mmCIF file of C-alpha atoms in Angstrom:
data_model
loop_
_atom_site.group_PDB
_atom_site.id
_atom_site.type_symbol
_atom_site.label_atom_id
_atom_site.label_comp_id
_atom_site.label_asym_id
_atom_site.label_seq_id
_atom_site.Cartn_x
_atom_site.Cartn_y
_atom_site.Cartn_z
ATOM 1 C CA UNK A 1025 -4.147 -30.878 50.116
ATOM 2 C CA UNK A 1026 -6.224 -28.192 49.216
ATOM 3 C CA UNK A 1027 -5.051 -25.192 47.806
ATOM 4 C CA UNK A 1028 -4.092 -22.066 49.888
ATOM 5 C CA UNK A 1029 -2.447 -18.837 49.841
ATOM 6 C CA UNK A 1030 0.216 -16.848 51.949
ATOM 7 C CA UNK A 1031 -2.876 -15.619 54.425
ATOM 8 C CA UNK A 1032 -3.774 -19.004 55.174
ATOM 9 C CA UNK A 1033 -0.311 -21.222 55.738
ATOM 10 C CA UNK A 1034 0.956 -21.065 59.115
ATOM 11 C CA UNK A 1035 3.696 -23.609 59.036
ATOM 12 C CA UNK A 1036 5.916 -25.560 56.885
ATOM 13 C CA UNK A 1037 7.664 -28.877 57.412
ATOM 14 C CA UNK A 1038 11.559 -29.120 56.609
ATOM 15 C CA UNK A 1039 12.063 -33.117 55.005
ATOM 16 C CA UNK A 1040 15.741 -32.665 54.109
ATOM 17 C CA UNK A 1041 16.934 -34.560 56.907
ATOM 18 C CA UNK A 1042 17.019 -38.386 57.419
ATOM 19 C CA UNK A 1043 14.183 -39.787 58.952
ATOM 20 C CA UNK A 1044 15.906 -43.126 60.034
ATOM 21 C CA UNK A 1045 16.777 -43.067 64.105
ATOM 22 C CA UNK A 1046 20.413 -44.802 63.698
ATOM 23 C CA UNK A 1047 21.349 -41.868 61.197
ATOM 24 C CA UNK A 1048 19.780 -39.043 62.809
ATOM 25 C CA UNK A 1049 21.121 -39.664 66.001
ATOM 26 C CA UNK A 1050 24.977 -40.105 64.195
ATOM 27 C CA UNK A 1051 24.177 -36.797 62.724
ATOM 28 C CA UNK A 1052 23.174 -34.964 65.397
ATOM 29 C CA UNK A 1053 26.014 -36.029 67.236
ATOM 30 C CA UNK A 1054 28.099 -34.653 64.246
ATOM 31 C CA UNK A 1055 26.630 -31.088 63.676
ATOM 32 C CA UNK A 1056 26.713 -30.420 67.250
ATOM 33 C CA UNK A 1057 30.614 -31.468 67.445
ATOM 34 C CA UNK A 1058 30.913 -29.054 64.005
ATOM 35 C CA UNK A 1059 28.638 -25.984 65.578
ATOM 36 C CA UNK A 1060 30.600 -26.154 69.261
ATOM 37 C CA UNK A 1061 33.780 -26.151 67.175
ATOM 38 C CA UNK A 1062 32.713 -23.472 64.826
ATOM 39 C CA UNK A 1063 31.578 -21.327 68.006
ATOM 40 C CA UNK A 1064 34.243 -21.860 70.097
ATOM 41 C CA UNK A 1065 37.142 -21.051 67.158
ATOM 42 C CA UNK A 1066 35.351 -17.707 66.016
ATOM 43 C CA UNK A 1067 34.721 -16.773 69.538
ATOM 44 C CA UNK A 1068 38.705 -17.386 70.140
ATOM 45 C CA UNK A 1069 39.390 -15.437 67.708
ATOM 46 C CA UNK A 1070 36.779 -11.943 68.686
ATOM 47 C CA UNK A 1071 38.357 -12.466 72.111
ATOM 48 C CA UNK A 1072 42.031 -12.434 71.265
ATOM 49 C CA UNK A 1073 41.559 -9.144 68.418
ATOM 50 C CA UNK A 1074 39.705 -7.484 71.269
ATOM 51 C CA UNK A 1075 41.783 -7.583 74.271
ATOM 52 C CA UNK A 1076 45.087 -7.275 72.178
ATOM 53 C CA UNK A 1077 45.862 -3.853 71.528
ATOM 54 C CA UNK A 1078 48.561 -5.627 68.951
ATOM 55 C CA UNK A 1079 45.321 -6.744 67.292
ATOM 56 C CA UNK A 1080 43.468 -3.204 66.817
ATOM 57 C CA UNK A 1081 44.561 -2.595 63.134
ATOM 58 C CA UNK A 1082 41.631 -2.530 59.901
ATOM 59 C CA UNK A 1083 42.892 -5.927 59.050
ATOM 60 C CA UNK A 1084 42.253 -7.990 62.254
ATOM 61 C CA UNK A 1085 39.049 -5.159 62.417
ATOM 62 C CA UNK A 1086 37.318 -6.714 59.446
ATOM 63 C CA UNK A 1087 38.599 -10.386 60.683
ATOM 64 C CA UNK A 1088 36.219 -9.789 64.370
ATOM 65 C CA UNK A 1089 33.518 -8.944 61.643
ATOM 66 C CA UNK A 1090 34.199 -11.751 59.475
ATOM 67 C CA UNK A 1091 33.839 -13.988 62.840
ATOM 68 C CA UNK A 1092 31.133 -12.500 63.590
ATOM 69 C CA UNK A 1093 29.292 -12.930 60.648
ATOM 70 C CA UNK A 1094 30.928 -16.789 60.849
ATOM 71 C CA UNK A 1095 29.032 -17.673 64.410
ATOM 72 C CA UNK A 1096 25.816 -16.107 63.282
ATOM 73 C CA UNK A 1097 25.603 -17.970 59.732
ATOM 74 C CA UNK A 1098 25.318 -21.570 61.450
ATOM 75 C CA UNK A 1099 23.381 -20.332 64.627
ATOM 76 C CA UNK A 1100 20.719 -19.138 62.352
ATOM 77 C CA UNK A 1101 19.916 -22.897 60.994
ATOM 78 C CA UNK A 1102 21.819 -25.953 62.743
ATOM 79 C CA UNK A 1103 19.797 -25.316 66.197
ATOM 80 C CA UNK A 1104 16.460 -26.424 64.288
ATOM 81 C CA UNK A 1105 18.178 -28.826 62.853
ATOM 82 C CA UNK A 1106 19.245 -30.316 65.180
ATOM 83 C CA UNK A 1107 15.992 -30.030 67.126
ATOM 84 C CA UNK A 1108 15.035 -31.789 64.025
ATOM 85 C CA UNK A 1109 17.245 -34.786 64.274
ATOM 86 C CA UNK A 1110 16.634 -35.415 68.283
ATOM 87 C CA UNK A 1111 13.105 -35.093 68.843
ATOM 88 C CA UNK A 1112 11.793 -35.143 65.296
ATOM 89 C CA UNK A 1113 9.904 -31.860 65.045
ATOM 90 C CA UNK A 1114 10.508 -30.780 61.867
ATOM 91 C CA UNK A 1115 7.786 -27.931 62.214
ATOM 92 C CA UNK A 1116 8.855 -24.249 61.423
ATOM 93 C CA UNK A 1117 6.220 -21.470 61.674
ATOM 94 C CA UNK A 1118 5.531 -19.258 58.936
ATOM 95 C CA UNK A 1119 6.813 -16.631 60.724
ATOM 96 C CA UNK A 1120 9.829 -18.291 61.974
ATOM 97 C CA UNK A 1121 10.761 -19.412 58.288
ATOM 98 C CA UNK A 1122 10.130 -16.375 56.771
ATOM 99 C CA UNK A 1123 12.863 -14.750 59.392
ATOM 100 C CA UNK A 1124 15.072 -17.717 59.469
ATOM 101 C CA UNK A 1125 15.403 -16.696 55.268
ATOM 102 C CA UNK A 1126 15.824 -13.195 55.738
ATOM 103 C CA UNK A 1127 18.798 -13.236 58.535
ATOM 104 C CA UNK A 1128 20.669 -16.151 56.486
ATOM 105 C CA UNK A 1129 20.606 -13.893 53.299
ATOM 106 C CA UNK A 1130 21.280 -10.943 55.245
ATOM 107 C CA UNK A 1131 24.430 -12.519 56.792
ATOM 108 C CA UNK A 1132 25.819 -13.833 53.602
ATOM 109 C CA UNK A 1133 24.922 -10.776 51.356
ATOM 110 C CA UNK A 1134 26.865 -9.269 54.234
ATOM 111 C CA UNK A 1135 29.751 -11.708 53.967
ATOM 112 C CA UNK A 1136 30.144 -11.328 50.384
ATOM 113 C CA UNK A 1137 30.872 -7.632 50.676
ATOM 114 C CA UNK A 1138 32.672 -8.013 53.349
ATOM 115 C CA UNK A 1139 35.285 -10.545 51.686
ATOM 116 C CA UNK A 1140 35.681 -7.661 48.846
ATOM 117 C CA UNK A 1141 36.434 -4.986 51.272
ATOM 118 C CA UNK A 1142 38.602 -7.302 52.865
ATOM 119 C CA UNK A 1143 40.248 -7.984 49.830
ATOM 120 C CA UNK A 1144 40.604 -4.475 49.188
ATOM 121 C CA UNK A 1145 42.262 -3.749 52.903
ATOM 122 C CA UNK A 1146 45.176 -6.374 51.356
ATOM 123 C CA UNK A 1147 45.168 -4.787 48.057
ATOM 124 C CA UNK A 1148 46.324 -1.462 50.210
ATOM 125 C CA UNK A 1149 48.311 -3.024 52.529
ATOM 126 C CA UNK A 1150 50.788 -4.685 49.606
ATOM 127 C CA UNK A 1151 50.505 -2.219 46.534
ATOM 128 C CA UNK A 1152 50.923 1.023 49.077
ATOM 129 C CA UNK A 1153 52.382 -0.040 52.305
ATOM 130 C CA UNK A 1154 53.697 3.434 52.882
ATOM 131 C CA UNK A 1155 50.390 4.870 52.071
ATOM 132 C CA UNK A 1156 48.272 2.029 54.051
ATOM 133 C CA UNK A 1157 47.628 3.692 57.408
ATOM 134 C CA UNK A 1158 46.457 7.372 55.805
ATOM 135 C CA UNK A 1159 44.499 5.518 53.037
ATOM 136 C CA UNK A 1160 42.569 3.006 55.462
ATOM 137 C CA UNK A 1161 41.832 4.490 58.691
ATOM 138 C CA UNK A 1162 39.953 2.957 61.472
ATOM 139 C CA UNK A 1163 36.849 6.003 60.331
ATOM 140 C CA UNK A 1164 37.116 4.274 56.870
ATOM 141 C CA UNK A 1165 36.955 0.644 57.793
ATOM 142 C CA UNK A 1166 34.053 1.918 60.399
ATOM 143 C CA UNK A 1167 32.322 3.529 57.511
ATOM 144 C CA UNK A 1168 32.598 -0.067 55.136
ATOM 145 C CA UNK A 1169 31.821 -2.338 57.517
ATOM 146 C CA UNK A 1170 28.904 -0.892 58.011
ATOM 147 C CA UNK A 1171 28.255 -0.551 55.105
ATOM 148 C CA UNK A 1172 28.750 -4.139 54.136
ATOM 149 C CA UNK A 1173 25.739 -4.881 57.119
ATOM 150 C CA UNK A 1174 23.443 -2.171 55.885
ATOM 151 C CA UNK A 1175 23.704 -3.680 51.935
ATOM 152 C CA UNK A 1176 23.393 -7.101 53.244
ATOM 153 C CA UNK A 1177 20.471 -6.201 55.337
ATOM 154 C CA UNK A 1178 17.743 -3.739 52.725
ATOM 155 C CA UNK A 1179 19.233 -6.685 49.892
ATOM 156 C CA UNK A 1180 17.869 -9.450 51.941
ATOM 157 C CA UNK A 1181 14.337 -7.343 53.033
ATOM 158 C CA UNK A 1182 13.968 -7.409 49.080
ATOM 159 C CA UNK A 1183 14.327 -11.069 48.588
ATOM 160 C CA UNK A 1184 11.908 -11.986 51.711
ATOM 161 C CA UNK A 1185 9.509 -9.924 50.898
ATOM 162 C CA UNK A 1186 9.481 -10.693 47.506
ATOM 163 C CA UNK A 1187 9.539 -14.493 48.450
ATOM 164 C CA UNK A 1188 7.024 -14.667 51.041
ATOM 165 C CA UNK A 1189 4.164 -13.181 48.931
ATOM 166 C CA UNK A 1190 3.479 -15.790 46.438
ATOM 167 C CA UNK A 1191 0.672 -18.137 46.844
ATOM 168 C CA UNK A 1192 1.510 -21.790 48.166
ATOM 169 C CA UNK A 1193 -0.168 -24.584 47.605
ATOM 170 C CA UNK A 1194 -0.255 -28.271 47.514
ATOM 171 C CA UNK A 1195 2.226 -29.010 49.649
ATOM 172 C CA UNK A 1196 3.968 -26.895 52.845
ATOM 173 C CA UNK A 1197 7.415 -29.303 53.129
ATOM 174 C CA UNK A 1198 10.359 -27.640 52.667
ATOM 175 C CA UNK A 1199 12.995 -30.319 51.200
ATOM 176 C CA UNK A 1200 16.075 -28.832 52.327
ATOM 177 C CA UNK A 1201 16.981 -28.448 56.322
ATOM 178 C CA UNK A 1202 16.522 -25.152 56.761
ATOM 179 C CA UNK A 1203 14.103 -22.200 55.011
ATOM 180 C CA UNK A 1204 16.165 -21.642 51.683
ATOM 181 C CA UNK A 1205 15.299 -19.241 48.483
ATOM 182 C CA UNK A 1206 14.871 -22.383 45.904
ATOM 183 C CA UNK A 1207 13.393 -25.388 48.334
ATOM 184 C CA UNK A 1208 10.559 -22.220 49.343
ATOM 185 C CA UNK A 1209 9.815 -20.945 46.034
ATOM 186 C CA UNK A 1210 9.286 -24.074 44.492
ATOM 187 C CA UNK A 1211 6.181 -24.439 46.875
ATOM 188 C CA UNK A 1212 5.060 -21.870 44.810
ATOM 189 C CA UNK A 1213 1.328 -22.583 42.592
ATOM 190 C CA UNK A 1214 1.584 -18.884 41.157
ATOM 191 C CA UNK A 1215 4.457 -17.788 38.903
ATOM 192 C CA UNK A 1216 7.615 -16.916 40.206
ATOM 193 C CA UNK A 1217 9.297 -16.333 36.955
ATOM 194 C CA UNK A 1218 9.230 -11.958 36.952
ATOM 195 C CA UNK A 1219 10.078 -12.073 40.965
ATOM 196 C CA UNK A 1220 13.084 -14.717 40.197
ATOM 197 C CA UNK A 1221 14.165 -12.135 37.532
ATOM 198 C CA UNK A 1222 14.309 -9.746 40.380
ATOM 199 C CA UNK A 1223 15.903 -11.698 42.647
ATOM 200 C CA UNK A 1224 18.569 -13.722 40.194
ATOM 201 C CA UNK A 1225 19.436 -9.119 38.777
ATOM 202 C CA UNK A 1226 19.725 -7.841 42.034
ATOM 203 C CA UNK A 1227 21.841 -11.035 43.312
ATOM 204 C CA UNK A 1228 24.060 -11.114 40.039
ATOM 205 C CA UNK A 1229 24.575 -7.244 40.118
ATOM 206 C CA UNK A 1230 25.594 -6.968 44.154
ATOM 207 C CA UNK A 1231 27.332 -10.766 43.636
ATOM 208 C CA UNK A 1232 29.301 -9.476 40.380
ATOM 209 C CA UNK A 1233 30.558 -6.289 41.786
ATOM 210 C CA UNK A 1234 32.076 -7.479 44.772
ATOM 211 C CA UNK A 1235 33.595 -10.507 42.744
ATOM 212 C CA UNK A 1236 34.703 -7.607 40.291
ATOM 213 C CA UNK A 1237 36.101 -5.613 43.677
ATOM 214 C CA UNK A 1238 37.797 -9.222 44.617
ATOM 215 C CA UNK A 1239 39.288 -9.915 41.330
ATOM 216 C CA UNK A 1240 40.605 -6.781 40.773
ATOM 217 C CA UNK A 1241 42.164 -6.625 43.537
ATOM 218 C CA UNK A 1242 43.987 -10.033 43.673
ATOM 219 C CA UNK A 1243 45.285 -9.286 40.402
ATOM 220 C CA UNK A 1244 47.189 -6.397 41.557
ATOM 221 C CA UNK A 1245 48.278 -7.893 44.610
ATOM 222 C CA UNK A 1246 49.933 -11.100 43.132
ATOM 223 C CA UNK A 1247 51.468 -8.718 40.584
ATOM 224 C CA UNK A 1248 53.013 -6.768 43.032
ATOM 225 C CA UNK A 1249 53.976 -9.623 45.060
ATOM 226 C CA UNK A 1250 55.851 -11.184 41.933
ATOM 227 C CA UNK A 1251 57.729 -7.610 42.070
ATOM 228 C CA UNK A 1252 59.219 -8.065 45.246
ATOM 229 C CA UNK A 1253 62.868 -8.780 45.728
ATOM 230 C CA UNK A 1254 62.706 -10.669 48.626
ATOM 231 C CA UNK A 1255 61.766 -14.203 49.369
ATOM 232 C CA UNK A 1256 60.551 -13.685 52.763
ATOM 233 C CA UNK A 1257 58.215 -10.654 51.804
ATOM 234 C CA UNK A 1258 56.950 -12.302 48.793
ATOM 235 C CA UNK A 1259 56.386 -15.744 50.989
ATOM 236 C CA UNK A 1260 54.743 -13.454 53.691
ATOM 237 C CA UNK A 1261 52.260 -11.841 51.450
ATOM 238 C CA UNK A 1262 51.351 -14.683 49.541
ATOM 239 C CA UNK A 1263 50.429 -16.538 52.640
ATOM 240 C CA UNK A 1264 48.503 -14.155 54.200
ATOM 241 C CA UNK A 1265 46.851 -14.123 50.582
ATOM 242 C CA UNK A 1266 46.703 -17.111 50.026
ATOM 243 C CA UNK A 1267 44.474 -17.523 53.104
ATOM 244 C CA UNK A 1268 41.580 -15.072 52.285
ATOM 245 C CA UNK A 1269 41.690 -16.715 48.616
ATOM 246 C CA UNK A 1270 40.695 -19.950 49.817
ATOM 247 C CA UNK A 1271 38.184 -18.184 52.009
ATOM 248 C CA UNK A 1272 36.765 -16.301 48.570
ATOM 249 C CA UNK A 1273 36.778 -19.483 46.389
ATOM 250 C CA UNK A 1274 34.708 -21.535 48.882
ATOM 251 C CA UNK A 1275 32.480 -18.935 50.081
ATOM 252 C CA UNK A 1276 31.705 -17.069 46.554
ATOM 253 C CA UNK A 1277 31.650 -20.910 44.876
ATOM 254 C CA UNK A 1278 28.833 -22.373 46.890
ATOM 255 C CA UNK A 1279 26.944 -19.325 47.137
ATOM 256 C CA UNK A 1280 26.931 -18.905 43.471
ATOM 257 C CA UNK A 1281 25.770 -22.507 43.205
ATOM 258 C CA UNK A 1282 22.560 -21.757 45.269
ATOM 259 C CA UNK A 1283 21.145 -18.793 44.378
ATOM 260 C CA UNK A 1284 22.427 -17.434 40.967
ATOM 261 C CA UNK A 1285 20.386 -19.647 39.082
ATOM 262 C CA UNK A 1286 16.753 -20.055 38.251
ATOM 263 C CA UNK A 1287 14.511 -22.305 40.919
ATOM 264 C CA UNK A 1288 13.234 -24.942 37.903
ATOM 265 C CA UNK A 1289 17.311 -25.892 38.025
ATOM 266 C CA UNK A 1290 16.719 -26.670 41.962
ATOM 267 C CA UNK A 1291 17.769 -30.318 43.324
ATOM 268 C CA UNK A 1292 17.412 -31.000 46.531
ATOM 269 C CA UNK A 1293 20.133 -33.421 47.241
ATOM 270 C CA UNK A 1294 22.824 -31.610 45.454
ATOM 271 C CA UNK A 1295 21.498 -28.236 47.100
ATOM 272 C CA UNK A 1296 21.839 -29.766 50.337
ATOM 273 C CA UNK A 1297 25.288 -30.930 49.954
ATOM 274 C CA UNK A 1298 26.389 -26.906 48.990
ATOM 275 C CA UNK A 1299 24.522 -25.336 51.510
ATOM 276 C CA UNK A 1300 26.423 -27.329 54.606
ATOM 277 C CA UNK A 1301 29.307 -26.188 52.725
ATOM 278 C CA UNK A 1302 28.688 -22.677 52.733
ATOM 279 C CA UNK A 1303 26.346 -22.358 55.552
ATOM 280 C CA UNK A 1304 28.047 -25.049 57.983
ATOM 281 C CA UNK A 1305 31.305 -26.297 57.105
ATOM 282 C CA UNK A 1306 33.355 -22.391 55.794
ATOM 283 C CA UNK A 1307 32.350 -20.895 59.567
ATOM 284 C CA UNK A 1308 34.000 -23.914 61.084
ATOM 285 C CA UNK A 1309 37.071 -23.662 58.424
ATOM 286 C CA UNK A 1310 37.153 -19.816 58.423
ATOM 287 C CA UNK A 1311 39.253 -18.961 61.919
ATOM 288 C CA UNK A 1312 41.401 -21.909 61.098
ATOM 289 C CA UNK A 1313 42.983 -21.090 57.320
ATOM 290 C CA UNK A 1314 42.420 -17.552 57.760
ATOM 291 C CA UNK A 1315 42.907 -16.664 61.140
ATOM 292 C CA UNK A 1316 44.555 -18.997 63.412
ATOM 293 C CA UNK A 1317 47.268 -19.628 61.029
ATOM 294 C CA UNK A 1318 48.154 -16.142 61.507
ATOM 295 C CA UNK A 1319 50.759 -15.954 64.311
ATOM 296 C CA UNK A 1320 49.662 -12.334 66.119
ATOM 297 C CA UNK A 1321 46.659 -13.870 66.517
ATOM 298 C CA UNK A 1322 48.234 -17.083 68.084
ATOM 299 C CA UNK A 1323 50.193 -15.312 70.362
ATOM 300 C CA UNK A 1324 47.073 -13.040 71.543
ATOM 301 C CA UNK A 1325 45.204 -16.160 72.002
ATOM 302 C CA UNK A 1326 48.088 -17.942 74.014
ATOM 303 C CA UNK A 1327 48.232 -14.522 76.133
ATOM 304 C CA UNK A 1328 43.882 -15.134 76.810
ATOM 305 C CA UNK A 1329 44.653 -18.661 77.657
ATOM 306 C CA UNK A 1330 47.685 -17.944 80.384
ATOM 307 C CA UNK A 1331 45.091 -15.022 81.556
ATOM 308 C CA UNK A 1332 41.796 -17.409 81.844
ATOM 309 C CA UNK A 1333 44.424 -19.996 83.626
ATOM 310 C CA UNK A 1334 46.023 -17.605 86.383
ATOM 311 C CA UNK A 1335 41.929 -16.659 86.997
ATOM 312 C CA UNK A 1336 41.149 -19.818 87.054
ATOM 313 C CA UNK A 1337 44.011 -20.636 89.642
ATOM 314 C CA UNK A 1338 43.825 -18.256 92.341
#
């Protein structure tokens, strides 16, 4: 293939999916069972926080964003793929790539500060439950969620733009399902290495803070927690906790694994593997360990059922 630049490619191909019938047909049938589920559970959940007034608090306000964030992550890349997987086109125009990159690392840029503000809303809520209501208002939690989605957003315009304006050549296949920062790059015939320095100081400074924010804040929390007199409290708190831990630890641990690293470190099979983790599997996990555990929002979701089934009835 004959060498071009960004003016003259007009498509890539994504190879990171089988090309065997008997397997792609298996996992189509798989992703779309894991992408109904994942819509359907996050869905549940924005529809019982928003018709509950029980629900209208800052902590089941950054949950509906967190759900939110959770049904756009996977709708972003498992419809191609699986467009992929039944009819084999595994065509993506430029265009549609270089958008496809920029709303994935806008929504978990976005998801990574949200988790820390989140984190920070329990940090409140334990240390200074007296205090909670003056210290996070609804104007407050207003004023950080958006500004979780406005740093998510200009943080991925840098890493698209400074992505899509190296030179490709030799090849235009993507190995990886979707349009990803290391499977693109590494397309690359120019060097990368002072735009990767960008990327990996931009990424590790945004990343580190909110891990900082995250840290610091679960490190007061389980102290106070191991403070408290009574079981019950302490057994309350730690399982709401405990919850938005195991959200942190999954979400912050494959993330970490994609992109804070250098592209010359990228394998595709192993990369694969994290992304579905991060990108497919934590929406579909998310309203279950962190959510639907959580017995207000059972209740309000038992109260939308009866609702939809007295409709439904008469």
């Amino acid at each position: 293939m004959q060498r071009v630049n960004t003016s003259t490619v007009s498509e890539f191909i994504l190879v990171g999916l089988s090309d065997a019938l008997e397997v792609r047909f298996l996992l189509f049938v798989l992703f779309l069972i894991i992408y109904l589920a994942t819509m359907a559970g996050n869905v549940a959940v924005l529809v019982a926080i928003s018709t509950d007034a029980h629900l209208h608090n800052p902590m089941y306000f950054f949950l509906g964003n967190l759900s939110l964030l959770d049904i756009f992550c996977p709708t972003i890349t498992v419809p191609k793929m699986l467009e992929a997987l039944l009819f084999e086109n595994k065509v993506i125009s430029f265009t549609g790539c270089m958008l496809q990159l920029f709303f994935l690392i806008d929504v978990v840029g976005t998801e990574i500060f949200l988790l820390a503000v989140m984190a920070y809303d329990r940090y409140v809520a334990i240390c200074h439950p007296l205090q909670y209501m003056n210290i996070v208002s609804m104007k407050l939690c207003a004023c950080l969620a958006i500004g979780t989605w406005v740093v998510g957003f200009f943080n991925s315009l840098l890493h698209t733009s400074l992505i899509f304006t190296v030179f490709f050549c030799d090849s235009n296949e993507v190995d990886q399902y979707y349009c990803d920062i290391p499977p693109v790059l590494a397309l690359s015939c120019s060097s990368t290495y002072n735009r990767e320095l960008v990327i990996l100081t931009v990424a590790g400074v945004l990343g580190s803070s909110a891990f900082v924010v995250t840290l610091i804040s679960y490190i007061y929390i389980l102290l106070a927690i191991l403070c408290m007199n009574s079981a019950e409290s302490r057994h309350k708190a730690f399982s709401t906790c405990s919850s938005h831990l195991t959200v942190v630890c999954l979400f912050y641990g494959t993330t970490i694994c994609t992109y804070v690293r250098p592209s010359s470190t990228y394998s595709p099979n192993q990369d694969r593997i994290v992304s579905m983790l991060y990108g497919i599997l934590t929406p579909l996990l998310n309203p279950i360990i962190y959510s639907l555990r959580n017995k207000e929002v059972k209740c309000a979701l038992g109260r939308v059922i009866s609702w939809v089934r007295t409709t439904l009835t008469k």
